Amino acid sequence: MCSGGGTVSIHFNIPEAEFRSKARQTKAIIFDLDDTLLDSAKNISFRAMSAIRRLQARGIFISLCTARYYNVTHYYAEEIGIRGVYSAVNGCQLIDGETEAILYSEPMAEQEAVRLAQYCTELNCPFNLSIGEDSFAGGSLDPDFMNKGSKYRKKLSVSGKTARLMTRLPSPEYLRGRPVYKIVVHGSGYYDELSRYVQANLPALQCIITSKDVINIFPSGCDKGVGVRRIAEHMNIACEQVCTFGDFSTDIPMFEAAGLSVAMGNAEKIVQERACAVTGTMDEDGVAEMLEAVFLAD
């Protein structure tokens, strides 16, 4: 347990003194979004944002590495005020936080995107994908239901911004000549069948459960560890001087790429075991708690 400042929900998997020593050498902190930096209402808490602002004032670079699409991620990048780069779509994109230019991208091969969308359509599983600012629903997914239930869309409306409505994918052939970075399938029950199909027919893709009931299919060369390394390289920061925060198994490559790693209290047990430390949950200001107790302690 953490002995500093009376905080009791921080647990260290390496010696606390070693963690604090490395934290003092940290030049960048990179966060996953959902269930990590964002609470269950998809907000960055006032306390977490205040801690981030204090770190930025000290010269610590703050960034994001998420499986989310760019068109969602850049909203939070703007809120944080990222003066550098961040990574979206599980390491498939590197984006300039100031100009919004995509500096690196690794989309699916055109034929593989078309074949995957065709298979999901035949399976009639609920799936969606984005192309730029446009979002499409396929299979049994109802775009009207997704539009009404989107917490992200509600956040934009409160801030005076708008997002394009999700529409139905005209056909898998529509994807030809358009960059597709991932296809999202809603319902983990489809995982075995999708995984078998991808392994047998689309070897350049990978099928990953990225949250409790969502399957993401990405290009095989992409993961969050790749995203972290690209961020660090672009910002000229050694990976040993990076700390990452995450909550899900897809965040483990991000932990492995960095000098320090922090798992959320709501993370799976295997994720907590692989991190250097564990903080409070996403709805208990776990991010702010760790930042205040360690990175802002001196």
Tab-separated table of C-alpha atoms in Angstrom:
chain	number	residue	atom	x	y	z
A	1	MET	CA	0.000	0.000	0.000
A	2	CYS	CA	1.066	3.572	-0.602
A	3	SER	CA	2.513	5.259	2.439
A	4	GLY	CA	2.495	8.817	1.045
A	5	GLY	CA	-0.204	11.338	1.956
A	6	GLY	CA	-2.476	8.807	3.639
A	7	THR	CA	-3.499	7.293	0.301
A	8	VAL	CA	-4.516	3.664	0.774
A	9	SER	CA	-5.818	2.483	-2.604
A	10	ILE	CA	-2.447	2.526	-4.384
A	11	HIS	CA	-0.581	-0.765	-4.449
A	12	PHE	CA	2.972	-1.173	-5.762
A	13	ASN	CA	4.087	-4.341	-7.556
A	14	ILE	CA	7.692	-3.152	-7.526
A	15	PRO	CA	9.402	-1.549	-4.523
A	16	GLU	CA	7.727	1.786	-3.814
A	17	ALA	CA	11.074	3.583	-3.627
A	18	GLU	CA	11.983	2.275	-7.092
A	19	PHE	CA	8.638	3.390	-8.505
A	20	ARG	CA	9.002	6.881	-7.028
A	21	SER	CA	12.572	7.163	-8.270
A	22	LYS	CA	11.512	6.264	-11.818
A	23	ALA	CA	8.523	8.617	-11.560
A	24	ARG	CA	10.906	11.494	-10.886
A	25	GLN	CA	12.658	10.661	-14.177
A	26	THR	CA	9.401	10.432	-16.150
A	27	LYS	CA	9.053	12.866	-19.059
A	28	ALA	CA	5.781	11.592	-20.558
A	29	ILE	CA	2.556	10.044	-19.238
A	30	ILE	CA	0.327	8.264	-21.751
A	31	PHE	CA	-3.247	7.282	-20.913
A	32	ASP	CA	-5.733	4.834	-22.317
A	33	LEU	CA	-9.157	6.475	-22.564
A	34	ASP	CA	-12.132	4.232	-21.751
A	35	ASP	CA	-12.277	2.948	-18.168
A	36	THR	CA	-8.935	4.632	-17.426
A	37	LEU	CA	-8.745	8.388	-17.959
A	38	LEU	CA	-12.507	8.509	-18.608
A	39	ASP	CA	-15.055	7.668	-15.924
A	40	SER	CA	-18.186	5.667	-16.676
A	41	ALA	CA	-19.902	8.831	-17.980
A	42	LYS	CA	-17.019	9.280	-20.476
A	43	ASN	CA	-15.712	12.367	-18.666
A	44	ILE	CA	-12.241	13.358	-17.490
A	45	SER	CA	-12.802	14.349	-13.876
A	46	PHE	CA	-12.025	17.891	-12.700
A	47	ARG	CA	-9.491	16.474	-10.242
A	48	ALA	CA	-7.696	14.452	-12.939
A	49	MET	CA	-7.649	17.410	-15.325
A	50	SER	CA	-6.271	19.666	-12.601
A	51	ALA	CA	-3.442	17.185	-11.952
A	52	ILE	CA	-2.732	16.943	-15.684
A	53	ARG	CA	-2.533	20.728	-15.975
A	54	ARG	CA	-0.031	20.880	-13.098
A	55	LEU	CA	2.107	18.198	-14.743
A	56	GLN	CA	2.000	20.014	-18.086
A	57	ALA	CA	3.127	23.190	-16.320
A	58	ARG	CA	6.132	21.233	-15.035
A	59	GLY	CA	7.017	20.174	-18.586
A	60	ILE	CA	5.638	16.630	-18.457
A	61	PHE	CA	4.237	15.592	-21.844
A	62	ILE	CA	0.701	14.163	-21.609
A	63	SER	CA	-0.699	11.982	-24.391
A	64	LEU	CA	-3.251	9.304	-25.275
A	65	CYS	CA	-3.009	5.793	-26.703
A	66	THR	CA	-6.420	4.245	-27.336
A	67	ALA	CA	-8.284	1.788	-29.545
A	68	ARG	CA	-10.842	4.515	-30.222
A	69	TYR	CA	-11.190	6.060	-33.662
A	70	TYR	CA	-9.508	9.373	-34.371
A	71	ASN	CA	-12.861	11.154	-34.682
A	72	VAL	CA	-13.544	10.422	-30.988
A	73	THR	CA	-9.994	10.629	-29.674
A	74	HIS	CA	-9.310	14.126	-30.973
A	75	TYR	CA	-12.188	15.507	-28.852
A	76	TYR	CA	-10.351	14.432	-25.679
A	77	ALA	CA	-6.958	15.435	-27.113
A	78	GLU	CA	-8.329	18.955	-27.513
A	79	GLU	CA	-9.740	18.902	-23.978
A	80	ILE	CA	-6.353	17.891	-22.573
A	81	GLY	CA	-4.471	20.296	-24.828
A	82	ILE	CA	-1.952	17.843	-26.289
A	83	ARG	CA	0.999	19.778	-27.683
A	84	GLY	CA	2.553	16.922	-29.550
A	85	VAL	CA	1.280	13.589	-30.842
A	86	TYR	CA	-1.144	10.901	-29.710
A	87	SER	CA	-2.123	7.438	-30.952
A	88	ALA	CA	-5.540	6.149	-32.014
A	89	VAL	CA	-7.013	2.884	-33.318
A	90	ASN	CA	-4.755	0.595	-31.273
A	91	GLY	CA	-1.500	2.007	-32.634
A	92	CYS	CA	-2.678	2.238	-36.255
A	93	GLN	CA	-2.596	6.038	-36.317
A	94	LEU	CA	-0.229	8.721	-35.017
A	95	ILE	CA	-1.849	12.156	-34.941
A	96	ASP	CA	-0.541	15.676	-34.406
A	97	GLY	CA	-2.504	17.112	-31.483
A	98	GLU	CA	-2.194	20.704	-32.712
A	99	THR	CA	-2.820	20.397	-36.469
A	100	GLU	CA	-4.873	17.130	-36.354
A	101	ALA	CA	-2.727	15.867	-39.228
A	102	ILE	CA	-2.389	12.077	-39.392
A	103	LEU	CA	1.377	11.558	-39.376
A	104	TYR	CA	1.322	7.766	-39.648
A	105	SER	CA	-1.433	5.344	-40.555
A	106	GLU	CA	-1.730	1.612	-41.146
A	107	PRO	CA	-5.160	0.737	-42.573
A	108	MET	CA	-6.371	-2.716	-43.534
A	109	ALA	CA	-5.585	-3.893	-47.042
A	110	GLU	CA	-8.563	-3.017	-49.238
A	111	GLN	CA	-9.463	-6.602	-50.142
A	112	GLU	CA	-9.277	-7.762	-46.535
A	113	ALA	CA	-11.566	-4.937	-45.342
A	114	VAL	CA	-14.122	-5.832	-48.022
A	115	ARG	CA	-13.973	-9.571	-47.261
A	116	LEU	CA	-14.286	-9.004	-43.521
A	117	ALA	CA	-17.275	-6.679	-43.934
A	118	GLN	CA	-18.865	-9.214	-46.280
A	119	TYR	CA	-18.396	-12.020	-43.743
A	120	CYS	CA	-19.831	-9.902	-40.909
A	121	THR	CA	-22.799	-9.046	-43.134
A	122	GLU	CA	-23.426	-12.715	-43.959
A	123	LEU	CA	-23.099	-13.593	-40.268
A	124	ASN	CA	-25.562	-10.766	-39.538
A	125	CYS	CA	-23.562	-9.760	-36.478
A	126	PRO	CA	-23.896	-6.149	-35.279
A	127	PHE	CA	-20.828	-4.257	-36.488
A	128	ASN	CA	-19.670	-0.753	-37.246
A	129	LEU	CA	-16.699	1.062	-38.731
A	130	SER	CA	-15.572	4.610	-39.410
A	131	ILE	CA	-14.027	6.228	-42.458
A	132	GLY	CA	-12.763	9.681	-41.553
A	133	GLU	CA	-15.631	11.508	-39.839
A	134	ASP	CA	-18.245	9.107	-41.243
A	135	SER	CA	-19.514	6.141	-39.189
A	136	PHE	CA	-21.368	3.157	-40.647
A	137	ALA	CA	-23.460	0.356	-39.150
A	138	GLY	CA	-23.683	-3.105	-40.675
A	139	GLY	CA	-25.320	-6.471	-40.060
A	140	SER	CA	-27.947	-6.346	-37.327
A	141	LEU	CA	-26.660	-3.098	-35.795
A	142	ASP	CA	-29.293	-0.353	-35.710
A	143	PRO	CA	-27.657	3.026	-36.509
A	144	ASP	CA	-30.560	4.965	-34.962
A	145	PHE	CA	-30.108	3.087	-31.696
A	146	MET	CA	-26.366	3.817	-31.734
A	147	ASN	CA	-26.940	7.513	-32.443
A	148	LYS	CA	-29.429	7.881	-29.584
A	149	GLY	CA	-27.299	5.963	-27.079
A	150	SER	CA	-23.919	7.554	-27.834
A	151	LYS	CA	-22.445	9.198	-24.721
A	152	TYR	CA	-19.829	10.785	-26.959
A	153	ARG	CA	-22.513	12.409	-29.134
A	154	LYS	CA	-24.233	13.760	-26.014
A	155	LYS	CA	-20.923	15.234	-24.803
A	156	LEU	CA	-20.421	16.990	-28.128
A	157	SER	CA	-23.920	18.475	-28.073
A	158	VAL	CA	-23.332	19.880	-24.573
A	159	SER	CA	-20.099	21.520	-25.766
A	160	GLY	CA	-21.843	23.029	-28.794
A	161	LYS	CA	-20.225	20.659	-31.304
A	162	THR	CA	-21.830	18.046	-33.507
A	163	ALA	CA	-20.821	14.644	-34.855
A	164	ARG	CA	-22.118	13.111	-38.044
A	165	LEU	CA	-24.889	10.572	-37.554
A	166	MET	CA	-24.048	6.916	-38.037
A	167	THR	CA	-25.647	5.590	-41.223
A	168	ARG	CA	-26.034	2.127	-42.723
A	169	LEU	CA	-23.081	0.768	-44.687
A	170	PRO	CA	-24.299	0.714	-48.327
A	171	SER	CA	-22.419	-2.534	-49.049
A	172	PRO	CA	-19.031	-4.114	-48.330
A	173	GLU	CA	-17.926	-3.003	-51.817
A	174	TYR	CA	-18.332	0.601	-50.657
A	175	LEU	CA	-15.073	0.162	-48.718
A	176	ARG	CA	-12.952	-0.135	-51.851
A	177	GLY	CA	-10.570	2.798	-52.135
A	178	ARG	CA	-11.384	3.974	-48.600
A	179	PRO	CA	-9.116	3.526	-45.528
A	180	VAL	CA	-10.524	1.142	-42.903
A	181	TYR	CA	-8.514	0.804	-39.691
A	182	LYS	CA	-10.776	-1.476	-37.698
A	183	ILE	CA	-14.156	-3.149	-37.682
A	184	VAL	CA	-15.994	-3.300	-34.363
A	185	VAL	CA	-18.337	-6.214	-33.597
A	186	HIS	CA	-20.756	-5.852	-30.683
A	187	GLY	CA	-21.149	-9.096	-28.750
A	188	SER	CA	-18.255	-11.228	-27.494
A	189	GLY	CA	-20.260	-14.355	-28.397
A	190	TYR	CA	-19.145	-13.887	-31.998
A	191	TYR	CA	-15.459	-14.058	-31.051
A	192	ASP	CA	-14.749	-17.758	-31.714
A	193	GLU	CA	-16.362	-17.775	-35.142
A	194	LEU	CA	-14.787	-14.469	-36.185
A	195	SER	CA	-11.376	-15.465	-34.868
A	196	ARG	CA	-11.429	-18.743	-36.807
A	197	TYR	CA	-12.434	-16.948	-40.005
A	198	VAL	CA	-9.786	-14.228	-39.606
A	199	GLN	CA	-6.996	-16.710	-38.851
A	200	ALA	CA	-7.931	-18.935	-41.790
A	201	ASN	CA	-8.685	-16.290	-44.410
A	202	LEU	CA	-7.308	-12.904	-43.344
A	203	PRO	CA	-3.879	-13.522	-41.768
A	204	ALA	CA	-2.892	-9.840	-41.939
A	205	LEU	CA	-5.653	-9.032	-39.433
A	206	GLN	CA	-6.086	-9.756	-35.718
A	207	CYS	CA	-9.291	-10.315	-33.771
A	208	ILE	CA	-9.204	-8.936	-30.210
A	209	ILE	CA	-11.764	-8.541	-27.429
A	210	THR	CA	-11.055	-4.966	-26.319
A	211	SER	CA	-13.762	-4.542	-23.687
A	212	LYS	CA	-16.303	-6.704	-21.939
A	213	ASP	CA	-18.619	-7.136	-24.926
A	214	VAL	CA	-16.795	-5.629	-27.917
A	215	ILE	CA	-14.563	-7.312	-30.506
A	216	ASN	CA	-12.154	-5.194	-32.547
A	217	ILE	CA	-10.466	-6.410	-35.726
A	218	PHE	CA	-7.259	-4.517	-36.561
A	219	PRO	CA	-4.238	-4.919	-38.847
A	220	SER	CA	-1.886	-7.465	-37.260
A	221	GLY	CA	1.047	-5.079	-36.927
A	222	CYS	CA	-0.815	-2.704	-34.632
A	223	ASP	CA	-1.001	-2.696	-30.852
A	224	LYS	CA	-0.763	-0.076	-28.121
A	225	GLY	CA	2.896	-0.870	-27.509
A	226	VAL	CA	3.570	0.202	-31.095
A	227	GLY	CA	1.557	3.352	-30.405
A	228	VAL	CA	3.579	4.215	-27.297
A	229	ARG	CA	6.901	3.661	-29.055
A	230	ARG	CA	5.842	5.882	-31.970
A	231	ILE	CA	4.748	8.641	-29.591
A	232	ALA	CA	8.027	8.444	-27.667
A	233	GLU	CA	10.139	8.417	-30.832
A	234	HIS	CA	8.316	11.395	-32.322
A	235	MET	CA	8.647	13.387	-29.082
A	236	ASN	CA	12.300	12.354	-28.682
A	237	ILE	CA	11.638	10.775	-25.281
A	238	ALA	CA	13.158	7.464	-24.202
A	239	CYS	CA	10.543	4.766	-23.542
A	240	GLU	CA	12.163	4.268	-20.112
A	241	GLN	CA	11.008	7.799	-19.281
A	242	VAL	CA	7.371	7.077	-20.172
A	243	CYS	CA	4.615	6.001	-17.770
A	244	THR	CA	1.422	4.413	-19.123
A	245	PHE	CA	-2.023	3.989	-17.526
A	246	GLY	CA	-4.494	1.293	-18.616
A	247	ASP	CA	-7.193	-1.149	-17.578
A	248	PHE	CA	-7.594	-3.929	-20.160
A	249	SER	CA	-5.498	-6.758	-21.615
A	250	THR	CA	-4.924	-4.694	-24.774
A	251	ASP	CA	-3.051	-2.209	-22.571
A	252	ILE	CA	-0.403	-4.768	-21.569
A	253	PRO	CA	1.744	-4.083	-24.702
A	254	MET	CA	1.607	-0.424	-23.650
A	255	PHE	CA	2.888	-1.401	-20.196
A	256	GLU	CA	5.693	-3.450	-21.736
A	257	ALA	CA	6.823	-0.560	-23.927
A	258	ALA	CA	7.158	1.916	-21.047
A	259	GLY	CA	9.467	2.337	-18.087
A	260	LEU	CA	6.537	2.575	-15.654
A	261	SER	CA	2.963	1.324	-15.837
A	262	VAL	CA	-0.167	1.845	-13.746
A	263	ALA	CA	-3.293	-0.331	-13.837
A	264	MET	CA	-6.658	0.944	-12.712
A	265	GLY	CA	-8.453	-0.596	-9.750
A	266	ASN	CA	-11.216	-1.687	-12.148
A	267	ALA	CA	-8.694	-3.504	-14.378
A	268	GLU	CA	-8.692	-7.250	-14.883
A	269	LYS	CA	-6.509	-9.156	-12.419
A	270	ILE	CA	-3.980	-10.130	-15.106
A	271	VAL	CA	-3.594	-6.459	-16.079
A	272	GLN	CA	-3.071	-5.413	-12.460
A	273	GLU	CA	-0.436	-8.108	-12.054
A	274	ARG	CA	1.496	-6.921	-15.128
A	275	ALA	CA	1.610	-3.257	-14.063
A	276	CYS	CA	4.252	-1.661	-11.838
A	277	ALA	CA	1.467	-0.255	-9.622
A	278	VAL	CA	-2.301	-0.266	-9.203
A	279	THR	CA	-4.380	2.808	-8.356
A	280	GLY	CA	-8.064	3.413	-7.608
A	281	THR	CA	-10.886	2.767	-10.058
A	282	MET	CA	-11.969	5.006	-12.923
A	283	ASP	CA	-14.959	6.246	-10.892
A	284	GLU	CA	-12.885	6.804	-7.737
A	285	ASP	CA	-10.448	9.263	-9.371
A	286	GLY	CA	-7.761	6.593	-9.600
A	287	VAL	CA	-5.780	8.562	-12.188
A	288	ALA	CA	-5.785	11.729	-10.097
A	289	GLU	CA	-4.917	9.754	-6.978
A	290	MET	CA	-1.758	8.319	-8.530
A	291	LEU	CA	-0.708	11.598	-10.143
A	292	GLU	CA	-1.109	13.514	-6.879
A	293	ALA	CA	0.427	10.887	-4.611
A	294	VAL	CA	3.495	10.170	-6.737
A	295	PHE	CA	4.091	12.354	-9.784
A	296	LEU	CA	3.154	15.622	-8.044
A	297	ALA	CA	4.404	14.652	-4.599
A	298	ASP	CA	7.787	16.360	-4.802
